[in-house]
Amino acid sequence: MPKRRDVVAIVLIALPWMLLISVWHQSNITSVLTAQKEVYIHVLNIYQNSDTIGGRSDSRALKESSSLQSRDIVHVVRTEYIYSRPPPWSQSLPTLHIITPTYSRPVQKAELTRLANTLLHVSNLHWIVVEDSQRRTTLVSHFLQEKGLNYTHLNILTPMTYKSRGDGRNPRVPRGTLQRNLALRWLRETFPLNYSQPGVVYFADDDNTYSLQLFEEMRSTKKVSVWPVAFVGGLRYESPKINALGKVYGWKTVFDPHRPFGIDMAGFAVNLGLILSKPQAYFKLRGVKGGYQESSLLRELVTLSELEPKASNCTKVLVWHTRTEKPVLVNEGKKGFTDSNVEI
Amino acid sequence: MKLKLKTVFVLYFMVSLMGLIYALMQLGQHCDCAEHDLPKDRAISRLQEELYRLQGQIRQLEKAKQPEKKQPPKSSLSTIFVITPTYARLVQKAELTRLSQTFLHVPQLHWILVEDSPRKTPLVSNFLMKSGLTYTHLNVPTAKERKLQEGDPSWLKPRGVEQRNEGLRWLREDRKTEPGDNGQQGVVYFADDDNTYSLQLFEEMRRTQRVSVWPVGLVGGMKFESPVVEGGKVVRFHTGWRPSRPFPMDMAGFAVSLQLVLANPDACFDGEAPMGFLESSLLKGLVTADELEPKADNCTKVLVWHTRTEKPKMKREEALQVQGLGSDPAVEV
């Protein structure tokens, strides 16, 4: 029957296309839905009862209902929460590897304390603390153990020759260079080249101030992301120049704006995969002009046009390059007035 | 004719089938299309921001609701009232940010932030709204003759006196509206915005009966200043500077129980007191030295540091501003 054949033919043609279109749509929708759901679950985990937080006999966390709505996703009602432990690890968020070089001085424990208090709020964080010392000090070891953060404790001593003031033969190596390079090497030795878990590497000095939003902004780094930093270069803030296409084309700075990367250490983050894929990229030790340290690493990793601007197209300040005053210790005298067994 | 059409149809069918199979294969692969990921990530960071904002809002709503509801105490913890004077300068937002990040870990903490300003500034108001903390925002300007001028060293005039007294005044007013025993339970602590506090400190001060004391690091020209404890009582003070003061301690080295503050409605800081006697001017009206409660393991551990933040160098900014090319003042730092 010609009619039946025609019908069969039409069905045979239409069916695969319909299947194709429906499957294609569904794949898009489900991936977006899972992302939203994961954020919702992540939010839920933050407020979970402190079953996961051990050892605190006082206040219990009470967490109430959250509902997922179409537009404003989170609708959280909660009465009290307490956490002095990091948020539970989330399967979907990229890990932030925060590299902090540190060295012994009177304010060291104070600086690390307030930095740790900040980092305790950030999910999926891995803190790499690198001491400038011959051996890992007990101060830092105990401190890291007590804080409960996910950490790695390394150390490398900067030789005295590197520390001396610049002259022809021994130009001064910027502080923290050897320590940051050691951390990069540790990352490359620990994670294989084709490591599938996404990660972001950030260099956080122990005296700066970081807002929590900064860490969320850097999580989505594909190669290298950049943002403004306050109190550097003798300005209120330095920032990358963004053109109408949302790409970086220059640096809004007074101090040598023609540097390849006129940005402070706290102003950029690198994707872990990029670090692993370029194993020869390190901070240059010698012969680096003041202000060119960051460029010495970044020029091996990205070009200017590949930079990703964050912080609302580099219009918000989320990190401040604060410096702590050296405390006046005149009353200690020669022999030390205070009990040296008390750790500060 | 018929034959040709049939082959066309068959061909068409085969092509469609192959296309479908190809699409199904693509489904399992990792999609690295930027247009798909970017909205997702943006959505996630936007949601996180919303989250923090909502946290702050909810805390505010709960605080507003509380006087009406007759709730059982949410926890058996007494509230720590932290009074912080602050003033506008470049590093203000940074200092408040990292201070709030510490406070967010402390349960039952009520932050009383008092600005040295004739009006509440939008910077501080917005900051507090987003902070997620339970707070009270006050302001009182310091009289001109009491204020430090540009070139003055920091020790010349006492700072934050009016602001701390305003905090105490508000607290006393507020507690009058809070009937019952629970409203009178609490601890009052004076926290400057540039110091560093460990989380353990707040737990130590919670059980203050009258006035508790502990060592403070990096103050008084020494690694730390501390009360000296013998037999569980404070017998003297270990300090390198003017140990003859009645209470030779730093502002960060003691906490007062709320009951004591309410029981002595006239006790406040005396701005006319000589340098270093500010703390004593409050404490001498409240306790005697032997009534002090030592904390921090009989005053052997340092849980708070008197850090100070450098003033950022603004030479280039100033030079630019003279030319009219200063950085965008609309961007809040």
XYZ file of C-alpha atoms in Angstrom:
677
model
C 0.000 0.000 0.000
C 1.589 3.234 -1.040
C -0.061 5.171 1.736
C 1.330 2.980 4.485
C 4.751 3.070 2.982
C 4.657 6.823 2.908
C 3.607 6.981 6.515
C 6.332 4.556 7.491
C 8.855 6.584 5.565
C 7.841 9.812 7.196
C 7.994 8.256 10.654
C 11.397 6.795 9.917
C 12.667 10.217 8.953
C 11.110 12.198 11.728
C 11.889 9.871 14.615
C 15.679 10.187 14.782
C 15.518 13.968 14.512
C 13.045 14.176 17.330
C 15.201 11.926 19.457
C 18.256 13.985 18.632
C 16.645 17.271 19.502
C 15.127 16.028 22.754
C 18.364 14.416 23.901
C 20.371 17.530 23.031
C 18.094 19.779 25.050
C 18.011 17.453 27.969
C 21.785 17.295 28.213
C 21.963 21.095 28.501
C 19.236 21.361 31.083
C 20.498 18.608 33.341
C 23.996 20.032 33.484
C 22.690 23.439 34.560
C 20.337 21.861 37.063
C 23.076 19.827 38.667
C 25.182 22.950 39.104
C 22.381 24.724 40.913
C 21.620 21.706 42.999
C 25.228 21.421 44.019
C 25.287 24.986 45.240
C 22.143 24.293 47.205
C 23.684 21.223 48.780
C 26.821 23.158 49.526
C 24.739 25.797 51.281
C 22.971 23.087 53.202
C 26.251 21.621 54.316
C 27.400 24.892 55.735
C 24.514 24.955 58.104
C 24.473 21.305 58.962
C 24.212 20.377 62.591
C 27.597 20.068 64.193
C 27.590 16.292 63.985
C 30.534 16.791 61.726
C 32.169 19.217 64.144
C 33.553 17.262 66.989
C 34.550 18.195 70.444
C 32.497 21.235 71.252
C 30.255 20.524 74.166
C 28.591 23.903 74.179
C 26.409 25.480 71.548
C 24.994 23.134 68.959
C 24.270 24.321 65.478
C 20.649 24.463 64.515
C 19.838 24.410 60.877
C 16.435 24.791 59.459
C 14.786 24.366 56.126
C 16.106 25.619 52.862
C 14.115 25.503 49.704
C 15.209 25.782 46.146
C 13.294 28.306 44.171
C 13.562 29.211 40.552
C 15.139 32.677 40.699
C 16.669 33.356 44.098
C 17.950 29.926 44.748
C 18.665 30.005 48.425
C 16.027 30.651 51.010
C 17.696 29.763 54.244
C 16.119 30.009 57.634
C 18.460 29.274 60.460
C 18.799 30.332 64.011
C 22.354 29.738 65.003
C 25.451 28.304 63.533
C 28.909 27.832 64.769
C 31.916 26.630 63.012
C 35.517 26.828 63.914
C 36.221 23.978 61.569
C 36.406 24.422 57.823
C 33.197 23.827 55.873
C 32.685 20.218 54.729
C 34.491 19.276 51.545
C 32.339 19.659 48.462
C 32.690 17.325 45.509
C 31.891 19.936 42.944
C 34.018 22.925 43.902
C 37.570 23.348 42.609
C 40.202 23.176 45.324
C 42.003 26.384 46.207
C 45.692 25.854 46.923
C 46.821 28.856 48.936
C 50.595 29.276 49.117
C 51.795 31.359 52.058
C 55.491 31.952 52.691
C 56.215 32.914 56.276
C 59.218 33.698 58.443
C 59.877 34.047 62.142
C 59.339 37.409 63.678
C 57.352 38.629 66.685
C 54.103 39.161 64.773
C 54.271 35.818 62.937
C 51.813 33.919 65.118
C 49.410 36.861 65.161
C 49.486 37.151 61.365
C 48.987 33.440 60.849
C 46.158 33.436 63.404
C 44.100 36.041 61.665
C 44.836 34.632 58.239
C 43.699 31.220 59.446
C 40.536 32.738 60.903
C 39.806 34.041 57.418
C 40.665 30.791 55.636
C 38.468 28.731 57.973
C 35.450 30.196 56.175
C 36.507 28.988 52.736
C 35.389 25.618 51.382
C 37.741 23.211 49.630
C 40.833 25.045 50.717
C 44.302 23.582 50.929
C 46.810 25.782 52.735
C 50.468 25.367 51.826
C 52.596 27.124 54.457
C 56.280 27.395 53.580
C 58.606 28.544 56.324
C 61.822 30.405 55.685
C 63.794 28.288 58.096
C 66.238 25.433 58.447
C 63.685 23.213 60.127
C 59.957 23.326 60.613
C 59.415 25.322 63.764
C 57.267 24.017 66.601
C 55.334 27.277 66.675
C 54.018 26.813 63.156
C 53.635 23.047 63.431
C 51.490 23.224 66.567
C 49.570 26.148 65.210
C 48.644 24.316 62.014
C 47.697 21.157 63.863
C 45.370 23.006 66.190
C 43.612 25.094 63.589
C 42.024 22.173 61.801
C 42.632 23.490 58.315
C 43.614 21.223 55.474
C 47.331 22.048 55.226
C 50.780 21.138 53.995
C 53.770 22.367 55.967
C 57.010 22.890 54.043
C 60.203 24.753 54.738
C 63.251 26.050 52.902
C 65.899 28.387 54.172
C 66.817 31.487 52.197
C 70.626 31.642 52.293
C 72.113 34.769 53.831
C 73.700 35.711 50.518
C 70.267 36.077 48.998
C 69.039 38.184 51.847
C 71.718 40.856 51.660
C 70.961 44.225 50.158
C 71.361 44.618 46.441
C 74.797 45.093 45.023
C 76.471 44.032 41.799
C 77.446 40.540 42.835
C 74.561 39.553 45.095
C 71.396 41.280 43.997
C 68.673 40.934 46.558
C 66.202 38.182 45.951
C 62.644 39.289 46.715
C 61.411 37.821 49.946
C 59.490 34.597 49.722
C 60.709 33.614 46.251
C 62.411 30.397 47.245
C 59.467 29.452 49.398
C 56.909 30.025 46.640
C 59.022 28.082 44.183
C 59.251 25.207 46.622
C 55.484 25.145 46.906
C 55.148 25.105 43.114
C 57.597 22.241 42.938
C 55.662 20.374 45.641
C 52.462 20.790 43.650
C 54.118 19.448 40.526
C 55.538 16.475 42.398
C 52.290 15.675 44.149
C 49.788 15.975 41.348
C 50.207 14.119 38.049
C 50.211 15.994 34.777
C 46.728 14.940 33.799
C 45.195 15.501 37.221
C 41.478 15.602 36.688
C 40.346 17.471 39.810
C 40.175 21.181 39.072
C 42.254 23.455 41.246
C 43.417 27.035 41.551
C 46.719 28.263 42.971
C 46.924 31.588 44.821
C 49.878 33.264 46.523
C 48.662 34.774 49.791
C 51.143 36.650 51.948
C 50.543 36.393 55.652
C 50.068 40.088 56.307
C 47.482 40.947 53.643
C 43.737 41.115 54.166
C 41.408 38.985 52.034
C 37.649 39.199 51.719
C 35.752 35.928 51.499
C 34.277 36.889 48.159
C 37.750 36.902 46.635
C 38.103 33.170 47.113
C 34.820 32.504 45.386
C 35.792 34.743 42.485
C 39.060 32.927 41.890
C 37.503 29.483 41.907
C 36.401 29.799 38.298
C 39.902 30.500 36.970
C 40.577 28.744 33.685
C 44.122 29.984 33.107
C 45.056 33.129 35.052
C 42.542 35.510 36.582
C 43.301 39.022 37.800
C 41.664 41.692 39.978
C 42.503 44.983 41.709
C 44.659 45.136 44.844
C 44.482 48.007 47.359
C 47.480 49.886 48.804
C 50.112 48.846 46.280
C 52.296 50.931 44.043
C 51.761 53.984 46.198
C 48.121 54.188 45.121
C 44.754 53.546 46.714
C 44.605 50.537 44.464
C 46.201 49.155 41.331
C 44.084 47.403 38.788
C 44.236 45.913 35.288
C 42.796 47.974 32.471
C 39.796 46.300 30.884
C 38.555 47.151 27.405
C 34.986 47.009 26.136
C 35.349 43.338 25.208
C 36.169 42.453 28.808
C 39.826 41.736 28.089
C 42.921 43.061 29.822
C 44.950 45.443 27.691
C 47.094 47.294 30.203
C 47.739 48.178 33.808
C 46.325 51.109 35.706
C 49.453 51.824 37.731
C 51.936 54.639 38.108
C 54.953 52.546 38.922
C 56.244 51.232 35.580
C 52.938 50.563 33.822
C 54.806 49.011 30.914
C 55.741 45.929 32.809
C 54.505 42.773 31.060
C 52.349 42.091 34.131
C 51.978 45.137 36.321
C 50.225 43.311 39.107
C 50.924 42.439 42.718
C 51.364 38.910 44.030
C 47.937 39.117 45.617
C 46.269 40.204 42.415
C 46.194 37.020 40.389
C 45.457 33.300 40.639
C 46.564 30.477 38.344
C 44.721 27.348 37.338
C 46.394 24.249 38.761
C 46.306 22.483 35.413
C 48.276 25.322 33.856
C 50.926 25.089 36.585
C 51.243 21.360 36.054
C 51.387 21.643 32.287
C 54.262 24.133 32.333
C 56.744 22.516 34.716
C 59.517 24.962 33.910
C 57.605 28.044 35.062
C 58.983 29.404 38.333
C 59.602 32.778 39.907
C 62.944 34.010 38.666
C 65.512 34.217 41.455
C 68.202 36.535 40.244
C 68.318 39.563 38.061
C 64.724 40.533 38.667
C 64.031 44.254 38.818
C 61.808 45.570 41.557
C 58.187 44.973 40.617
C 58.958 42.397 37.943
C 58.738 39.320 40.125
C 55.182 38.505 39.196
C 55.968 38.988 35.520
C 58.831 36.522 35.749
C 56.329 33.765 36.462
C 53.323 34.935 34.506
C 55.062 35.464 31.193
C 55.818 31.744 31.104
C 52.173 30.894 31.662
C 49.892 33.268 29.785
C 49.695 36.165 27.397
C 47.958 39.415 28.243
C 44.861 38.635 26.220
C 44.311 35.309 27.982
C 43.871 36.941 31.389
C 40.441 36.644 32.974
C 39.265 39.739 34.833
C 37.274 39.116 38.014
C 35.733 41.311 40.726
C 33.038 42.734 38.458
C 35.407 43.461 35.580
C 38.058 44.719 37.983
C 35.919 47.422 39.538
C 35.768 46.080 43.112
C 38.556 45.834 45.648
C 38.525 42.454 47.384
C 42.085 42.237 48.696
C 44.152 44.798 50.592
C 47.936 44.832 50.725
C 48.087 45.737 54.417
C 51.413 45.709 56.227
C 51.798 45.235 59.944
C 54.011 47.607 61.894
C 57.060 46.184 63.451
C 56.294 46.148 67.163
C 58.433 48.305 69.389
C 60.264 46.027 71.788
C 62.550 48.517 73.526
C 61.603 47.471 77.017
C 62.852 43.955 76.470
C 66.383 45.193 76.839
C 69.429 43.109 76.145
C 68.583 40.008 78.112
C 64.863 39.932 77.452
C 62.479 41.028 80.138
C 59.701 38.583 79.464
C 59.677 34.863 79.927
C 61.066 33.357 76.757
C 59.079 30.169 77.245
C 55.829 31.943 76.568
C 55.036 31.721 72.889
C 53.771 34.856 71.146
C 10.172 7.521 -9.811
C 9.177 5.435 -6.868
C 12.504 3.739 -6.689
C 14.400 7.030 -6.598
C 12.257 8.415 -3.780
C 12.702 5.279 -1.772
C 16.479 5.464 -1.994
C 16.340 9.121 -1.034
C 14.344 8.258 2.009
C 16.652 5.433 2.973
C 19.657 7.658 2.551
C 18.049 10.339 4.633
C 17.252 7.832 7.321
C 20.805 6.556 7.438
C 22.202 10.060 7.716
C 19.855 10.909 10.548
C 20.717 7.739 12.376
C 24.401 8.429 12.107
C 23.868 11.963 13.319
C 21.975 10.686 16.322
C 24.670 8.194 17.178
C 27.299 10.915 16.934
C 25.312 13.164 19.247
C 24.889 10.365 21.758
C 28.631 9.797 21.740
C 29.214 13.478 22.375
C 26.999 13.316 25.459
C 29.491 11.366 27.484
C 32.377 13.690 26.669
C 33.633 16.571 28.774
C 32.116 19.744 27.484
C 34.529 22.607 27.556
C 32.447 25.163 25.803
C 33.083 28.468 27.491
C 29.561 29.712 26.929
C 28.169 26.890 29.018
C 30.573 26.976 31.935
C 30.780 30.691 32.422
C 27.123 31.267 33.303
C 27.306 28.336 35.692
C 30.320 29.677 37.501
C 28.946 33.146 37.511
C 25.744 31.748 38.924
C 27.666 29.990 41.659
C 29.608 33.056 42.734
C 26.506 35.171 42.543
C 24.722 32.667 44.737
C 27.523 32.718 47.257
C 27.274 36.471 47.414
C 23.522 36.211 47.846
C 24.113 33.732 50.585
C 26.316 36.024 52.599
C 23.918 38.850 52.110
C 20.951 36.780 53.189
C 22.841 35.601 56.244
C 23.241 39.176 57.310
C 19.611 39.956 56.646
C 18.388 36.982 58.575
C 20.461 37.848 61.579
C 18.990 41.310 61.521
C 15.446 39.979 61.244
C 15.972 37.589 64.072
C 17.345 40.297 66.239
C 14.347 42.481 65.492
C 11.931 39.664 66.232
C 13.452 38.712 69.517
C 11.820 41.226 71.890
C 8.350 40.063 70.806
C 8.866 36.358 71.032
C 9.209 34.653 74.323
C 11.855 32.205 73.282
C 13.781 29.846 75.472
C 17.458 30.785 75.390
C 18.947 29.514 72.182
C 21.995 28.263 73.949
C 23.368 28.268 77.402
C 26.206 30.514 76.299
C 26.352 34.029 77.625
C 26.635 36.746 75.020
C 29.923 38.521 74.467
C 29.389 42.204 73.743
C 32.388 43.497 71.823
C 32.745 47.287 71.730
C 34.962 48.491 68.898
C 35.675 52.132 68.190
C 36.626 52.842 64.604
C 37.469 55.846 62.455
C 37.719 56.518 58.772
C 41.113 55.974 57.231
C 42.454 54.052 54.265
C 42.822 50.725 55.985
C 39.491 50.900 57.831
C 37.562 48.542 55.565
C 40.424 46.052 55.495
C 40.713 46.047 59.304
C 36.977 45.629 59.811
C 36.879 42.865 57.192
C 39.448 40.689 58.863
C 38.059 41.439 62.300
C 34.607 40.314 61.200
C 36.100 37.137 59.737
C 37.385 36.278 63.215
C 34.110 37.200 64.931
C 32.078 35.023 62.583
C 33.575 31.997 64.315
C 32.415 33.042 67.776
C 28.896 32.037 68.811
C 26.673 34.462 70.721
C 28.736 37.504 69.885
C 27.171 40.933 69.625
C 29.374 43.506 67.917
C 28.908 47.127 68.949
C 30.762 49.197 66.374
C 31.052 52.893 67.213
C 32.278 55.267 64.537
C 34.226 58.412 65.325
C 32.069 60.483 63.038
C 29.137 62.904 63.173
C 27.148 60.617 60.868
C 27.073 56.913 60.141
C 29.152 56.359 57.017
C 27.789 54.244 54.137
C 31.039 52.255 54.029
C 30.546 50.936 57.543
C 26.769 50.571 57.222
C 27.036 48.475 54.058
C 29.892 46.494 55.473
C 27.948 45.571 58.605
C 24.886 44.572 56.609
C 26.898 42.109 54.555
C 28.984 40.846 57.442
C 26.548 38.234 58.721
C 27.157 39.230 62.323
C 24.767 40.391 65.016
C 25.647 44.036 65.410
C 24.759 47.488 66.625
C 26.031 50.470 64.667
C 26.601 53.636 66.670
C 28.498 56.852 66.098
C 29.793 59.746 68.166
C 32.343 62.310 67.018
C 35.391 63.117 69.118
C 35.691 66.783 70.089
C 38.248 68.580 67.942
C 40.660 69.426 70.724
C 40.787 65.785 71.820
C 41.516 64.491 68.336
C 44.975 63.565 67.122
C 46.203 65.871 64.402
C 48.098 64.861 61.277
C 51.619 64.842 62.618
C 50.905 63.762 66.202
C 52.390 60.545 67.526
C 49.758 57.962 68.351
C 50.287 58.114 72.083
C 49.717 61.828 72.443
C 46.000 61.765 73.103
C 43.824 58.855 74.162
C 41.723 57.510 71.317
C 38.332 55.940 71.213
C 37.273 57.217 74.654
C 33.988 58.812 73.642
C 33.205 55.891 71.391
C 33.719 53.255 74.064
C 31.692 55.291 76.541
C 28.927 55.564 73.961
C 29.026 51.801 73.562
C 28.651 51.370 77.316
C 25.817 53.876 77.426
C 23.924 52.111 74.655
C 24.425 48.759 76.314
C 23.037 50.005 79.590
C 20.018 51.550 77.813
C 19.398 48.435 75.793
C 19.577 46.059 78.703
C 16.878 47.969 80.513
C 14.434 46.777 77.865
C 15.557 43.190 78.263
C 13.835 41.853 81.351
C 14.751 38.716 83.173
C 17.971 37.165 84.288
C 19.125 36.130 80.866
C 19.255 39.688 79.682
C 21.779 40.546 82.368
C 24.149 37.716 81.515
C 27.078 38.567 79.391
C 30.592 39.811 79.052
C 31.799 43.156 77.742
C 35.092 43.318 75.853
C 36.805 46.305 74.270
C 38.341 45.218 70.985
C 40.283 47.658 68.845
C 39.966 47.159 65.128
C 43.653 46.582 64.417
C 44.441 43.944 67.029
C 44.556 40.202 66.418
C 42.350 37.848 68.441
C 42.502 34.087 68.652
C 39.237 32.172 68.888
C 40.177 30.648 72.205
C 40.246 34.073 73.816
C 36.501 34.463 73.480
C 35.828 31.151 75.123
C 38.105 32.082 78.009
C 36.328 35.352 78.662
C 32.833 33.934 78.557
C 32.922 32.757 82.158
C 33.851 36.102 83.618
C 32.254 36.747 86.982
C 33.558 40.243 87.587
C 36.692 41.210 85.642
C 38.968 38.675 83.991
C 42.469 39.352 82.753
C 45.080 37.692 80.517
C 48.375 38.481 78.788
C 48.522 40.687 75.708
C 51.284 40.208 73.131
C 53.429 42.902 71.501
C 52.470 45.755 73.797
C 54.164 48.055 76.294
C 57.408 47.842 74.375
C 57.686 44.138 75.125
C 56.887 40.772 73.647
C 53.936 40.576 75.977
C 52.520 42.171 79.104
C 50.854 39.988 81.619
C 49.406 39.798 85.127
C 51.461 37.613 87.428
C 49.415 34.893 89.076
C 50.228 33.145 92.299
C 47.836 30.796 94.016
C 45.154 31.552 91.463
C 45.166 35.271 92.212
C 46.769 38.221 90.505
C 49.539 39.506 92.754
C 51.270 41.987 90.466
C 51.697 42.939 86.843
C 54.594 42.133 84.558
C 55.086 45.208 82.438
C 58.040 47.307 81.405
C 56.262 50.632 81.423
C 54.922 52.434 84.479
C 54.110 49.396 86.579
C 52.878 51.719 89.305
C 49.586 52.206 87.532
C 46.607 50.712 89.430
C 45.863 48.461 86.432
C 48.868 48.418 84.138
C 47.115 46.548 81.332
C 46.137 47.138 77.766
C 42.534 47.591 76.639
C 42.662 44.168 75.040
C 43.764 42.454 78.219
C 40.574 42.356 80.242
C 36.838 41.769 80.024
C 34.090 42.919 82.352
C 30.953 40.998 83.169
C 27.766 42.658 82.016
C 26.286 42.521 85.482
C 29.136 44.602 86.825
C 28.734 47.155 84.054
C 25.010 47.466 84.736
C 25.494 47.595 88.492
C 27.833 50.576 88.148
C 26.031 52.883 85.744
C 28.544 55.680 86.185
C 31.672 53.697 85.421
C 33.226 54.832 82.150
C 36.550 55.797 80.603
C 38.048 59.104 81.654
C 39.480 60.963 78.678
C 41.386 63.336 80.918
C 43.373 60.551 82.533
C 47.148 60.668 81.991
C 48.668 58.507 79.288
C 48.362 54.812 80.003
C 45.801 55.280 82.743
C 42.763 54.899 80.532
C 42.098 51.297 81.454
C 42.613 52.037 85.124
C 40.126 54.903 84.963
C 37.387 52.394 84.204
C 38.533 49.468 86.272
C 39.236 51.217 89.538
C 35.532 51.935 89.895
C 34.662 48.285 89.332
C 37.134 45.956 91.007
C 40.164 45.732 93.200
C 43.293 43.989 92.001
C 42.788 40.864 94.089
C 39.289 40.316 92.673
C 40.659 39.892 89.158
C 40.123 36.496 87.559
C 43.150 35.220 85.659
C 42.459 33.363 82.416
C 44.593 31.850 79.639
C 46.032 29.083 81.776
C 46.811 31.279 84.786
C 48.071 33.994 82.447
C 50.742 31.906 80.775
C 49.375 31.909 77.224
C 49.151 34.777 74.776
C 45.779 34.753 73.041
C 45.610 38.345 71.802
C 48.223 40.508 70.085
C 48.350 44.280 69.955
C 49.219 44.463 66.264
C 49.256 47.801 64.460
C 48.836 48.275 60.734
C 51.172 50.497 58.758
C 49.776 53.518 57.080
C 49.912 52.747 53.350
C 52.216 54.955 51.314
C 50.189 57.224 49.096
C 52.903 59.325 47.471
C 51.913 58.448 43.939
C 48.236 58.795 44.636
C 48.768 62.267 46.003
C 50.902 63.210 43.015
C 48.225 61.968 40.655
C 45.466 63.772 42.469
C 47.314 67.042 42.058
C 47.134 66.409 38.329
C 43.515 65.455 38.592
C 44.250 61.843 37.639
C 43.678 60.166 40.972
C 42.188 56.683 41.140
C 38.438 56.481 40.846
C 36.992 57.588 44.177
C 33.803 55.679 43.434
C 35.687 52.431 43.970
C 35.512 51.722 47.675
C 38.754 50.669 49.289
